[in-house]
Amino acid sequence: MAIADLALLGATGFTGSLTADYLGEHLPTGSSWVIAGRNPDKLKAVAERIEGNGGIRPHIVEADVDDELSMAALAAQTRVLVTTVGPYIKHGEAAVRACAEAGIAYADLTGEPEFVDSMWLKYHETAVASGARIVHACGFDSIPYDLGVLYTVEQLPEGVPISVKGYIRAGGGPSGGTYHSAIGAFSRVRQAGRTAAERKKSEGRPSGRRIKGSGKIGRGADGNGWALPLPTIDPQIVLRSARALERYGPEFTYSHFAQFKRLPMMVGTVVGGGVLLAGSQLSLTRNLLLKLKDPGDGPDEAKRASSWFKLKLIGEGGGKTVTTQVSGGDPGYTETSKMLGEAAMCLAFDDLPKVSGQTTTAVAMGDVLIARLQKAGITFETL
């Protein structure tokens, strides 16, 4: 088989299956692509479903994330490798290593800061040398925030200090895989902190520019509702884009919030998060929590159809204020599979900046991916 335009690892999982369907329907005519995994029978069923729905049938490749040789062989057969196999801290490293060494593009859906930091420490320099582009967080974590902030910054004056505040509201249900990843991340907060500190020490910061995150509990956007700072991977991704791109100004601040209509809703979220964090620290309670959801579970089509997200961004700089919004449907799965699919096709087919190493969607794809997402139905607008 000739070198494929892209390969999808994890096409039989919940989000992977949605991504496979999206790619099969939207890949350009004449494209060549691969779905890969451990079970060829399940992969064949996915390929037949895609073909039966009028999509481009993918080739099938056996590959196992626990077998580095099979991952290297998969990377050698494609120009872009996309993986939905999580939790990434357990199952993600072999794919990153294979892409970094092969000099190809890589994209995933991780929202796990420890994994991203660990992969930077281990493979960033390898990827720089080979020309590989390693792009993590290509779903709801963290495309709306990373590209939404870029979209906002580009409407503010150049060469001035800029601040952006992001307020997310969403309605949707988590899949079992996402739930298991979250519990795993909660159980490793100490390890994640050490890895982040090691990366910060090794990575350094841009000279002559100040990039920082901030935020505290208070009123929401325009003084409505309540805002809770979110310690997710999303502000980390935004700040990395800001460090890499001088367009964000000599001084840049990003604040990242979940917005709630009523104070009791916010308090309930804090309490619930605290219970999960505490329960994740001990193996007994962690195992009980993990049994609440199966990794293959996810919201049904009706639930996804009624789900939504709206990210309001308020940017200030040079005496100008601009308010923008990124919005779409079901954030965790329908839109996430769309975001990952469009990011994969962007890496495979579009004229992009010549960057390498571990990078972000704003740096690697930027306005080109924004345009793709707009055509795909995700809204970027100035309010």
Coordinates of C-alpha atoms in Angstrom, one line a residue:
M1 CA 0.0 0.0 0.0
A2 CA 1.2 3.5 -0.8
I3 CA 1.7 6.0 2.0
A4 CA -1.7 7.0 3.3
D5 CA -2.8 10.6 3.7
L6 CA -3.7 9.9 7.3
A7 CA -4.3 7.1 9.8
L8 CA -6.8 6.9 12.7
L9 CA -5.9 4.8 15.7
G10 CA -8.8 3.8 17.9
A11 CA -11.6 3.8 15.4
T12 CA -13.6 1.2 17.3
G13 CA -13.9 3.2 20.5
F14 CA -16.8 5.7 21.2
T15 CA -15.2 8.9 20.0
G16 CA -12.9 7.1 17.6
S17 CA -15.9 5.6 15.8
L18 CA -17.5 9.1 15.5
T19 CA -14.2 10.4 14.1
A20 CA -14.0 7.6 11.6
D21 CA -17.5 8.3 10.3
Y22 CA -16.7 12.0 10.0
L23 CA -13.5 11.4 8.1
G24 CA -15.1 8.8 5.8
E25 CA -17.7 11.4 4.8
H26 CA -15.5 14.4 4.5
L27 CA -12.2 13.3 3.2
P28 CA -11.4 14.7 -0.3
T29 CA -12.2 12.4 -3.2
G30 CA -9.1 10.3 -4.0
S31 CA -7.8 10.3 -0.4
S32 CA -6.2 7.3 1.0
W33 CA -6.6 6.6 4.7
V34 CA -6.1 3.9 7.3
I35 CA -7.9 2.8 10.5
A36 CA -5.7 0.9 12.9
G37 CA -6.2 -1.2 16.1
R38 CA -5.8 -4.6 17.7
N39 CA -9.0 -6.2 16.4
P40 CA -9.2 -6.6 12.6
D41 CA -12.8 -7.9 12.7
K42 CA -14.1 -4.8 14.6
L43 CA -12.1 -2.6 12.2
K44 CA -13.6 -4.3 9.2
A45 CA -17.1 -3.6 10.6
V46 CA -16.2 0.1 10.9
A47 CA -14.8 0.1 7.3
E48 CA -18.0 -1.6 5.9
R49 CA -20.2 0.8 7.8
I50 CA -18.4 3.8 6.4
E51 CA -18.5 2.4 2.8
G52 CA -22.2 1.5 3.3
N53 CA -22.9 5.2 4.2
G54 CA -21.3 6.4 1.0
G55 CA -17.9 7.3 2.6
I56 CA -14.4 6.6 1.5
R57 CA -13.5 3.1 2.7
P58 CA -10.3 3.0 4.8
H59 CA -7.6 0.4 4.7
I60 CA -7.1 -1.7 7.8
V61 CA -3.9 -2.1 9.7
E62 CA -3.3 -4.1 12.8
A63 CA -1.4 -2.1 15.4
D64 CA -1.1 -2.2 19.2
V65 CA -0.2 0.7 21.4
D66 CA 1.7 -1.7 23.7
D67 CA 3.8 -2.8 20.7
E68 CA 6.3 -0.1 19.7
L69 CA 7.3 -1.9 16.6
S70 CA 3.8 -2.0 15.3
M71 CA 3.4 1.7 16.1
A72 CA 6.6 2.5 14.2
A73 CA 5.3 0.4 11.2
L74 CA 2.0 2.4 11.3
A75 CA 3.8 5.7 11.4
A76 CA 5.8 4.6 8.4
Q77 CA 2.6 4.1 6.4
T78 CA 1.1 7.5 6.8
R79 CA 1.7 11.3 6.7
V80 CA -0.6 12.1 9.7
L81 CA -1.4 9.8 12.6
V82 CA -4.5 10.6 14.7
T83 CA -5.2 8.7 17.9
T84 CA -8.2 8.6 20.2
V85 CA -6.8 5.8 22.4
G86 CA -6.9 7.0 26.0
P87 CA -6.2 7.4 28.8
Y88 CA -3.1 8.8 27.1
I89 CA -0.9 8.6 30.1
K90 CA -1.3 4.8 29.9
H91 CA -1.7 4.2 26.1
G92 CA -0.4 7.3 24.3
E93 CA 3.4 7.3 24.4
A94 CA 4.2 4.8 21.7
A95 CA 2.3 6.8 19.1
V96 CA 4.0 10.0 20.0
R97 CA 7.4 8.4 19.9
A98 CA 6.7 6.8 16.5
C99 CA 5.6 10.1 14.9
A100 CA 8.4 12.1 16.4
E101 CA 11.0 9.6 15.1
A102 CA 9.3 9.2 11.7
G103 CA 9.0 13.0 11.2
I104 CA 5.2 13.0 10.5
A105 CA 2.3 14.9 12.0
Y106 CA 0.5 13.7 15.1
A107 CA -2.9 14.7 16.6
D108 CA -4.9 13.5 19.6
L109 CA -7.7 14.4 22.0
T110 CA -5.9 14.4 25.3
G111 CA -6.9 16.7 28.1
E112 CA -4.2 15.2 30.4
P113 CA -1.6 17.8 31.3
E114 CA 0.9 15.3 32.7
F115 CA 0.9 13.3 29.4
V116 CA 1.5 16.5 27.4
D117 CA 4.3 17.7 29.6
S118 CA 5.9 14.2 29.7
M119 CA 5.8 13.9 25.9
W120 CA 7.4 17.3 25.6
L121 CA 10.2 16.3 27.9
K122 CA 10.8 13.0 26.0
Y123 CA 10.2 13.8 22.4
H124 CA 10.0 17.5 21.6
E125 CA 13.7 17.7 20.6
T126 CA 13.4 14.5 18.5
A127 CA 10.4 16.0 16.7
V128 CA 12.2 19.3 16.1
A129 CA 15.1 17.4 14.5
S130 CA 12.9 15.1 12.4
G131 CA 10.4 17.9 11.4
A132 CA 7.5 16.1 13.1
R133 CA 4.5 18.2 14.3
I134 CA 3.1 16.9 17.6
V135 CA -0.3 18.6 18.2
H136 CA -2.1 17.5 21.4
A137 CA -5.6 18.6 22.5
C138 CA -7.4 18.7 19.1
G139 CA -10.9 18.3 20.5
F140 CA -13.1 20.3 22.9
D141 CA -9.9 20.2 24.9
S142 CA -8.6 22.7 23.7
I143 CA -9.5 23.9 20.2
P144 CA -12.4 26.3 21.1
Y145 CA -10.1 28.1 23.6
D146 CA -6.9 28.0 21.7
L147 CA -8.4 29.1 18.4
G148 CA -11.0 31.3 20.0
V149 CA -8.3 33.3 21.8
L150 CA -6.3 33.6 18.6
Y151 CA -9.4 34.8 16.8
T152 CA -10.0 37.4 19.5
V153 CA -6.4 38.6 19.7
E154 CA -6.3 39.2 15.9
Q155 CA -9.1 41.8 16.3
L156 CA -7.1 43.8 18.8
P157 CA -4.2 46.3 18.1
E158 CA -0.7 44.9 17.6
G159 CA 2.3 45.5 19.8
V160 CA 0.2 46.3 23.0
P161 CA -0.5 44.4 26.2
I162 CA -3.5 42.2 25.8
S163 CA -5.8 40.4 28.2
V164 CA -8.5 37.9 27.4
K165 CA -11.1 36.3 29.6
G166 CA -12.9 33.1 28.5
Y167 CA -16.2 32.0 30.0
I168 CA -17.5 28.6 29.0
R169 CA -21.1 27.3 29.3
A170 CA -22.0 23.8 28.0
G171 CA -24.6 21.1 28.2
G172 CA -23.7 17.5 27.4
G173 CA -22.9 14.1 28.9
P174 CA -19.4 12.6 29.3
S175 CA -18.4 9.2 27.8
G176 CA -16.9 6.4 29.9
G177 CA -13.5 7.0 28.4
T178 CA -13.4 10.7 29.3
Y179 CA -14.6 9.8 32.8
H180 CA -11.8 7.2 33.3
S181 CA -9.2 9.7 32.0
A182 CA -10.4 12.3 34.5
I183 CA -10.2 9.9 37.4
G184 CA -6.8 8.8 36.3
A185 CA -5.6 12.5 36.1
F186 CA -7.1 13.2 39.6
S187 CA -5.2 10.2 41.0
R188 CA -1.8 11.6 39.7
V189 CA -1.9 15.2 40.7
R190 CA 1.4 15.0 42.5
Q191 CA 3.2 13.3 39.6
A192 CA 1.6 15.8 37.2
G193 CA 2.9 18.7 39.4
R194 CA 6.5 17.3 39.3
T195 CA 6.4 16.7 35.6
A196 CA 5.1 20.3 35.0
A197 CA 7.8 21.7 37.1
E198 CA 10.5 19.8 35.2
R199 CA 9.1 21.0 31.9
K200 CA 9.0 24.6 33.1
K201 CA 12.6 24.4 34.2
S202 CA 13.7 22.9 30.8
E203 CA 11.5 24.9 28.5
G204 CA 12.2 28.5 29.7
R205 CA 10.1 31.5 28.8
P206 CA 10.3 34.1 25.9
S207 CA 12.7 36.9 26.4
G208 CA 11.3 40.4 26.7
R209 CA 7.6 39.3 26.8
R210 CA 5.4 38.5 29.8
I211 CA 2.8 35.7 29.4
K212 CA 0.7 34.7 32.4
G213 CA -2.6 33.2 33.5
S214 CA -4.9 34.6 36.2
G215 CA -8.4 34.3 37.6
K216 CA -10.4 34.1 40.8
I217 CA -14.0 33.3 41.7
G218 CA -16.3 36.2 40.9
R219 CA -19.1 37.4 38.7
G220 CA -19.5 36.0 35.2
A221 CA -19.2 37.7 31.8
D222 CA -20.8 41.2 31.8
G223 CA -21.5 40.8 35.5
N224 CA -24.0 38.0 34.9
G225 CA -24.0 34.8 36.9
W226 CA -20.9 33.4 38.5
A227 CA -17.4 32.5 37.2
L228 CA -15.3 29.6 38.5
P229 CA -11.6 29.4 37.4
L230 CA -11.0 26.0 35.6
P231 CA -7.7 24.2 36.3
T232 CA -7.9 22.3 33.0
I233 CA -5.4 21.9 30.3
D234 CA -7.0 24.6 28.2
P235 CA -5.4 27.7 29.7
Q236 CA -2.0 25.9 29.5
I237 CA -2.5 25.4 25.8
V238 CA -3.6 29.0 25.3
L239 CA -0.5 30.4 27.1
R240 CA 1.8 28.1 25.1
S241 CA 0.4 29.6 21.9
A242 CA 0.9 33.1 23.3
R243 CA 4.5 32.4 24.2
A244 CA 5.1 31.2 20.6
L245 CA 3.3 33.9 18.7
E246 CA 4.4 37.6 19.1
R247 CA 1.0 38.7 17.8
Y248 CA -0.3 38.2 21.4
G249 CA 1.7 41.2 22.4
P250 CA 4.5 42.1 24.8
E251 CA 2.3 41.2 27.7
F252 CA -0.5 38.7 27.6
T253 CA -2.9 37.5 30.3
Y254 CA -5.5 34.8 29.9
S255 CA -8.2 34.0 32.5
H256 CA -10.3 30.8 32.1
F257 CA -13.7 30.3 33.7
A258 CA -16.8 28.1 33.8
Q259 CA -19.8 30.3 34.0
F260 CA -22.9 29.4 36.1
K261 CA -26.3 31.1 36.2
R262 CA -26.7 30.5 40.0
L263 CA -24.3 30.3 42.9
P264 CA -25.6 27.0 44.2
M265 CA -24.8 25.3 40.9
M266 CA -21.2 26.5 41.1
V267 CA -20.9 25.4 44.7
G268 CA -22.2 22.0 43.8
T269 CA -19.7 21.7 41.0
V270 CA -16.8 22.5 43.4
V271 CA -18.0 20.0 46.0
G272 CA -18.5 17.3 43.4
G273 CA -15.0 17.9 42.0
G274 CA -13.6 17.7 45.5
V275 CA -15.3 14.4 46.1
L276 CA -13.9 12.9 42.9
L277 CA -10.4 14.3 43.6
A278 CA -10.4 12.9 47.2
G279 CA -11.9 9.5 46.1
S280 CA -9.3 9.2 43.3
Q281 CA -6.3 9.2 45.8
L282 CA -7.0 5.7 47.3
S283 CA -7.0 2.6 45.1
L284 CA -10.2 1.2 46.8
T285 CA -12.4 4.3 46.3
R286 CA -10.8 4.9 42.9
N287 CA -11.7 1.4 41.7
L288 CA -15.3 2.0 42.9
L289 CA -15.5 5.3 41.0
L290 CA -14.2 3.7 37.9
K291 CA -16.9 1.0 38.0
L292 CA -19.6 3.7 37.7
K293 CA -18.9 4.0 34.0
D294 CA -17.7 1.6 31.4
P295 CA -14.9 3.0 29.1
G296 CA -16.9 2.2 26.0
D297 CA -20.1 4.1 27.2
G298 CA -21.2 7.4 25.8
P299 CA -24.2 9.6 25.3
D300 CA -26.7 8.4 22.7
E301 CA -27.5 10.3 19.5
A302 CA -30.6 12.0 21.0
K303 CA -28.6 13.3 24.0
R304 CA -25.8 14.5 21.7
A305 CA -28.3 16.3 19.5
S306 CA -29.6 18.3 22.4
S307 CA -26.1 19.2 23.8
W308 CA -24.3 22.5 23.1
F309 CA -21.4 24.8 24.1
K310 CA -20.8 28.5 24.1
L311 CA -17.5 30.1 24.9
K312 CA -17.6 33.9 25.3
L313 CA -14.2 35.7 25.1
I314 CA -13.7 39.3 26.2
G315 CA -10.4 40.8 24.9
E316 CA -8.9 44.1 25.8
G317 CA -5.8 45.8 24.4
G318 CA -4.7 49.3 23.2
G319 CA -7.8 50.9 24.5
K320 CA -10.1 48.6 22.5
T321 CA -12.4 45.9 23.8
V322 CA -13.8 43.1 21.7
T323 CA -16.2 40.3 22.6
T324 CA -16.3 37.1 20.6
Q325 CA -18.0 33.8 20.8
V326 CA -17.1 30.2 19.7
S327 CA -20.2 27.9 19.8
G328 CA -21.4 24.6 18.5
G329 CA -23.3 21.5 19.3
D330 CA -22.4 18.5 21.5
P331 CA -19.0 19.5 22.8
G332 CA -17.6 16.2 24.0
Y333 CA -18.3 13.9 21.1
T334 CA -20.1 15.3 18.0
E335 CA -18.1 18.5 17.8
T336 CA -14.9 16.9 19.2
S337 CA -14.9 14.3 16.4
K338 CA -15.5 17.1 13.9
M339 CA -12.6 19.2 15.4
L340 CA -10.2 16.2 15.4
G341 CA -11.3 15.2 11.9
E342 CA -10.8 18.7 10.5
A343 CA -7.5 19.1 12.3
A344 CA -6.3 15.8 10.8
M345 CA -7.3 16.9 7.3
C346 CA -5.7 20.4 7.9
L347 CA -2.4 18.7 8.8
A348 CA -2.7 16.4 5.8
F349 CA -3.8 18.7 3.0
D350 CA -3.4 22.4 3.8
D351 CA -0.5 24.9 3.4
L352 CA 0.6 25.5 6.9
P353 CA 3.4 27.2 8.9
K354 CA 6.7 25.4 8.9
V355 CA 6.8 24.5 12.5
S356 CA 8.0 21.3 14.2
G357 CA 8.2 19.8 17.7
Q358 CA 5.4 19.7 20.2
T359 CA 3.1 22.6 19.3
T360 CA -0.5 23.8 19.5
T361 CA -3.4 24.2 17.1
A362 CA -3.0 28.0 17.0
V363 CA 0.7 27.7 16.1
A364 CA 0.5 24.8 13.8
M365 CA -2.8 25.5 12.0
G366 CA -4.2 28.8 13.2
D367 CA -6.5 30.7 10.8
V368 CA -6.5 27.8 8.3
L369 CA -8.2 25.5 10.8
I370 CA -10.5 28.3 12.0
A371 CA -11.8 28.6 8.4
R372 CA -12.2 24.8 8.2
L373 CA -14.2 24.7 11.4
Q374 CA -16.4 27.6 10.3
K375 CA -17.3 25.7 7.1
A376 CA -18.0 22.6 9.2
G377 CA -20.6 24.5 11.3
I378 CA -18.7 25.6 14.4
T379 CA -19.3 29.3 14.9
F380 CA -16.6 31.9 15.4
E381 CA -18.2 35.4 15.7
T382 CA -17.8 38.9 17.0
L383 CA -20.7 39.9 19.2

